[in-house]
Phi, psi and omega in degrees: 000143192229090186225093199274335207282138193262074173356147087035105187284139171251103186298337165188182191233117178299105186342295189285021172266330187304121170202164199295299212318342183230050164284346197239060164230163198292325167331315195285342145340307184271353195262133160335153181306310158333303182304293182303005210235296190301339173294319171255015171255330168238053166081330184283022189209122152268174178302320196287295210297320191277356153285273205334285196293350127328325176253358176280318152338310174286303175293352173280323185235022200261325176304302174291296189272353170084016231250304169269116163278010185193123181258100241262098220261028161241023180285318171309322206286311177315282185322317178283000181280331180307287199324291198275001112342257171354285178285024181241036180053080154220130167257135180314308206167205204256016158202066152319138183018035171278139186254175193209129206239152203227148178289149165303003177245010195245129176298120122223188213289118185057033160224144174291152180197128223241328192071021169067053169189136180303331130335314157254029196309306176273027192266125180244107173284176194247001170209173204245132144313118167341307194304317187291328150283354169277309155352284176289327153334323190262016176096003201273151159264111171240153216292322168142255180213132182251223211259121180237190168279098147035084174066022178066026174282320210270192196232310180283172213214096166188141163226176166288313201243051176216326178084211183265188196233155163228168189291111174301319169303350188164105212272011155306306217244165194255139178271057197063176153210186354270028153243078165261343165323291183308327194268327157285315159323283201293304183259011168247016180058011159271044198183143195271311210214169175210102187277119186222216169241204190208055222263256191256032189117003166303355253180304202283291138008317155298291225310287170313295192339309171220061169060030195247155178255130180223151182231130176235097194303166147319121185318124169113356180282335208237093199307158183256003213285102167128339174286139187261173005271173186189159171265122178308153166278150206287161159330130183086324173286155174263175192307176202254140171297135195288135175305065177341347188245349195283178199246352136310295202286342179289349170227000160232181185201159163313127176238179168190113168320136169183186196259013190191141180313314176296355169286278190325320171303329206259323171274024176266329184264041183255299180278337181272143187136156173284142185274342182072357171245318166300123206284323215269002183259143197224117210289107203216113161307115156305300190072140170326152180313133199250080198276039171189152181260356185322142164108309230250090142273149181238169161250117209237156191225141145284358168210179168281318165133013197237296181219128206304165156211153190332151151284325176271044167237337187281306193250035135316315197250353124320329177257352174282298186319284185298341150272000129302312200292299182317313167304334195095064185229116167306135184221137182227151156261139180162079142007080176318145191279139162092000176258008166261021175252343214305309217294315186283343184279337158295330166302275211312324178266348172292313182304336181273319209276309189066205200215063175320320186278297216257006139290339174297277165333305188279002184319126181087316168247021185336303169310011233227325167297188177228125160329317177280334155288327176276311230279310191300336205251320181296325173271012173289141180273170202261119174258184195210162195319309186299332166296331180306286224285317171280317211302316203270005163292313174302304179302310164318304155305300174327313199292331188269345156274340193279346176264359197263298199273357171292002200260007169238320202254074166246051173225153170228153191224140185182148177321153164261340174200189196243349167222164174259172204330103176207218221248148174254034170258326169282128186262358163208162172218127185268114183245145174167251212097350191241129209253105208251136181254134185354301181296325200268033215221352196211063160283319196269344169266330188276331149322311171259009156310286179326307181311330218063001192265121201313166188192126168226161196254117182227143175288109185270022182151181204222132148330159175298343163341291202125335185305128158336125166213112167294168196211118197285099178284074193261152193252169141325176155295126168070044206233352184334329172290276156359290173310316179268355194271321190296317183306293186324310169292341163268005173268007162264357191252313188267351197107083236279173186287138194231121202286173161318174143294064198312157147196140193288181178324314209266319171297325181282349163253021181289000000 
């Protein structure tokens, strides 16, 4: 099935239209965390009806994408507790009764989490990730857990034991990985919001893939406390602190998805702050929403400078520019010196680092793996303390020209990939002239990975497809605010996110 076509763009959805009368219509897709929040804190909504209609959603359309694997059986409970706040006049937080689905690689407390490997298949952890319990604190409900790639390695969203995940734009095609579980939820309208990670483009990558706006805050704002992989703790024990030297936590983060910039803002000021267990999150004032663009140049690239990308994906993020230019926000063309290194010195220090926590697990059990993560850990060469120590040097240096020219440019605008959504059954793609192979399509997010610098993803716009195509919008360190008032103004400019035409299994087999 094939479904390119893009609705008629809605820039927002009017509150007082939420009325039971339109409870079951295709509307209820488009509305924002916000929407759904102001809605059961002033009553036209309840906490219990807006589950309801979540789960009636995941089974009409979760049998075709595959997207949530575990389902959270204290979610009704969660919901009636909003409920019964809301009437005793009280609101939980800014996302009273929103429900929310969470990747599989994020711990939570009496629900399984497997990271998509058969290794953990029966792991119930005994506490929740911070990020995730800071959630449920602000009222969010959650729904449950999706699907991701095998410990967050792959660019597709399959493990052995769940299989894959697809595009609600098109079931053919992959809805990113490794947070595509989430990115398919969030954009078939079984999910309000989707919390997952970032690594190397997990987050950003879904995002584009299927027309969602996502943020991968500054590395250190948002604890990781709880992300696997890690070796579970014995009984009784609390979750294990992120390791401050891995080259995971020094270069990804809790990320999050959603359909409207302002979601993102809101759930930034949910999640950020130190937690007392992760050494590496740093108590850094955010400040309030950055309601003007006065200050602010950018700089726009059509690659990282190592593998090409599609053209009408270039003149997307060309049309982004110039709609900065046009508000008055001064726009340049112009490549930071040292990022066309960036993309291999992030491979060279993840490869120098391996994957220690998930050598550790298989220890003994190898066989225990998905064939593509053993083959990959097993064949790997043995690196040493020095290779760590040039790979993050290497990094450092790049990260220090890339800051020097941001003190002129302190916005950066660049592709999220080199093709938009496509079958992860195709083993190359001729960009060109140039023959890009799948691991290679995500280049231009693993640049900026390396750096640490918030970034966020907003859709400008539709492929020759027809297909969603995002656009990165990065920022300085801790500057996040900043990052998101430039998104906002290209989703006003371009348009809040307008889901596919959905149709579920059974309509599509009438």
């Amino acid at each position: 099935m094939n479904n390119t076509a893009l609705p008629p763009t809605q820039a927002s959805v009017d509150k007082a239209s939420i009325d039971t009368a339109a409870l079951n219509t295709e509307q209820l897709t488009r509305l924002s965390v916000t929407e759904w929040a102001n809605a059961m804190r002033e009553g036209r909504l309840t906490a219990t009806e807006c589950l309801a209609l979540h789960l009636d959603r995941i089974a009409r359309e979760n049998p075709r994408l595959n997207a949530i694997v575990t389902l959270n059986p204290l979610a009704t409970e969660e919901a009636a507790a909003a409920d019964r706040a809301a009437a005793a006049g009280r609101s939980l937080g800014p996302l009273h009764g929103v429900p929310f689905t969470v990747k599989d690689t994020l711990a939570t407390k009496g629900l399984r989490t497997t990271a998509g490997s058969p290794l953990l298949s029966d792991y119930v952890p005994a506490e929740s990730a911070t990020a995730v319990r800071r959630l449920q604190e602000a009222g969010a409900v959650l729904l449950g857990k999706t699907n991701c790639s095998e410990f967050a390695v792959e660019t597709h969203t399959r493990n052995p034991l769940f299989g894959d995940t697809w595009n609600p734009w098109d079931t053919r095609l992959t809805s990113g990985g490794s947070t595509g579980g989430d990115s398919a939820a969030v954009a078939s309208g079984m999910s309000a919001f989707g919390l997952g990670t970032d690594f190397g483009g997990s987050i950003r990558w879904p995002a584009h893939c299927t027309g969602l706006t996502s943020l991968r805050p500054t590395v250190g704002l948002v604890p990781e406390t709880g992300l696997l992989p890690y070796v579970p703790p014995a009984a009784g024990a609390s979750l294990p602190a992120p390791n401050s030297m891995s080259a995971l936590h020094r270069l990804g983060t809790v990320a999050w998805l959603a359909r409207s910039v302002d979601d993102l803002g809101v759930l930034l000021g949910v999640l950020a702050g130190t937690d007392g267990v992760d050494p590496s999150t740093v108590p850094v004032p955010l400040g309030g929403p950055v309601d003007s663009l006065a200050g602010i140049n950018c700089a726009w690239f059509e690659d990282e400078g190592t593998h090409p990308v599609r053209d009408d994906l270039v003149a997307a993020v060309q049309s982004a520019a110039e709609a900065l230019q046009a508000l008055g926000v001064p726009t340049t063309r112009g490549r930071p010196p040292g990022i066309e290194q960036a993309a291999a010195a992030f491979v060279a220090l993840r490869t120098a680092e391996g994957m220690p926590e998930v050598v550790e697990l298989a220890s003994g059990r190898e066989d225990g793996l998905g064939s593509n993560l053993r083959s990959s850990l097993l064949g790997a060469a043995p690196s040493t303390v020095a290779d760590y120590r040039k790979a993050a040097a290497e990094r450092d240096a790049i990260r220090a020209q890339v800051l020097g020219f941001m003190e002129q440019h302190n916005i950066l605008l660049l592709p999220v990939a080199s093709v938009p959504a496509a079958d992860p059954r195709t083993a190359t793609f001729n960009i060109s002239g140039k023959d890009i192979r799948w691991t290679e399509l995500g280049s231009c997010c693993r640049a900026i990975s390396i750096l640490g610098f918030p970034v966020a993803v907003v859709p400008c716009g539709l492929s020759s497809e027809g297909l969603p195509v995002g656009v990165q919008v990065v920022g300085r360190p801790y500057r996040d605010r900043e990052v998101l008032a430039v998104a906002a103004a290209l989703e006003r400019e371009f348009g809040r996110f307008s889901p596919p035409r959905f149709r579920s299994l059974s309509e599509s087999s009438a």
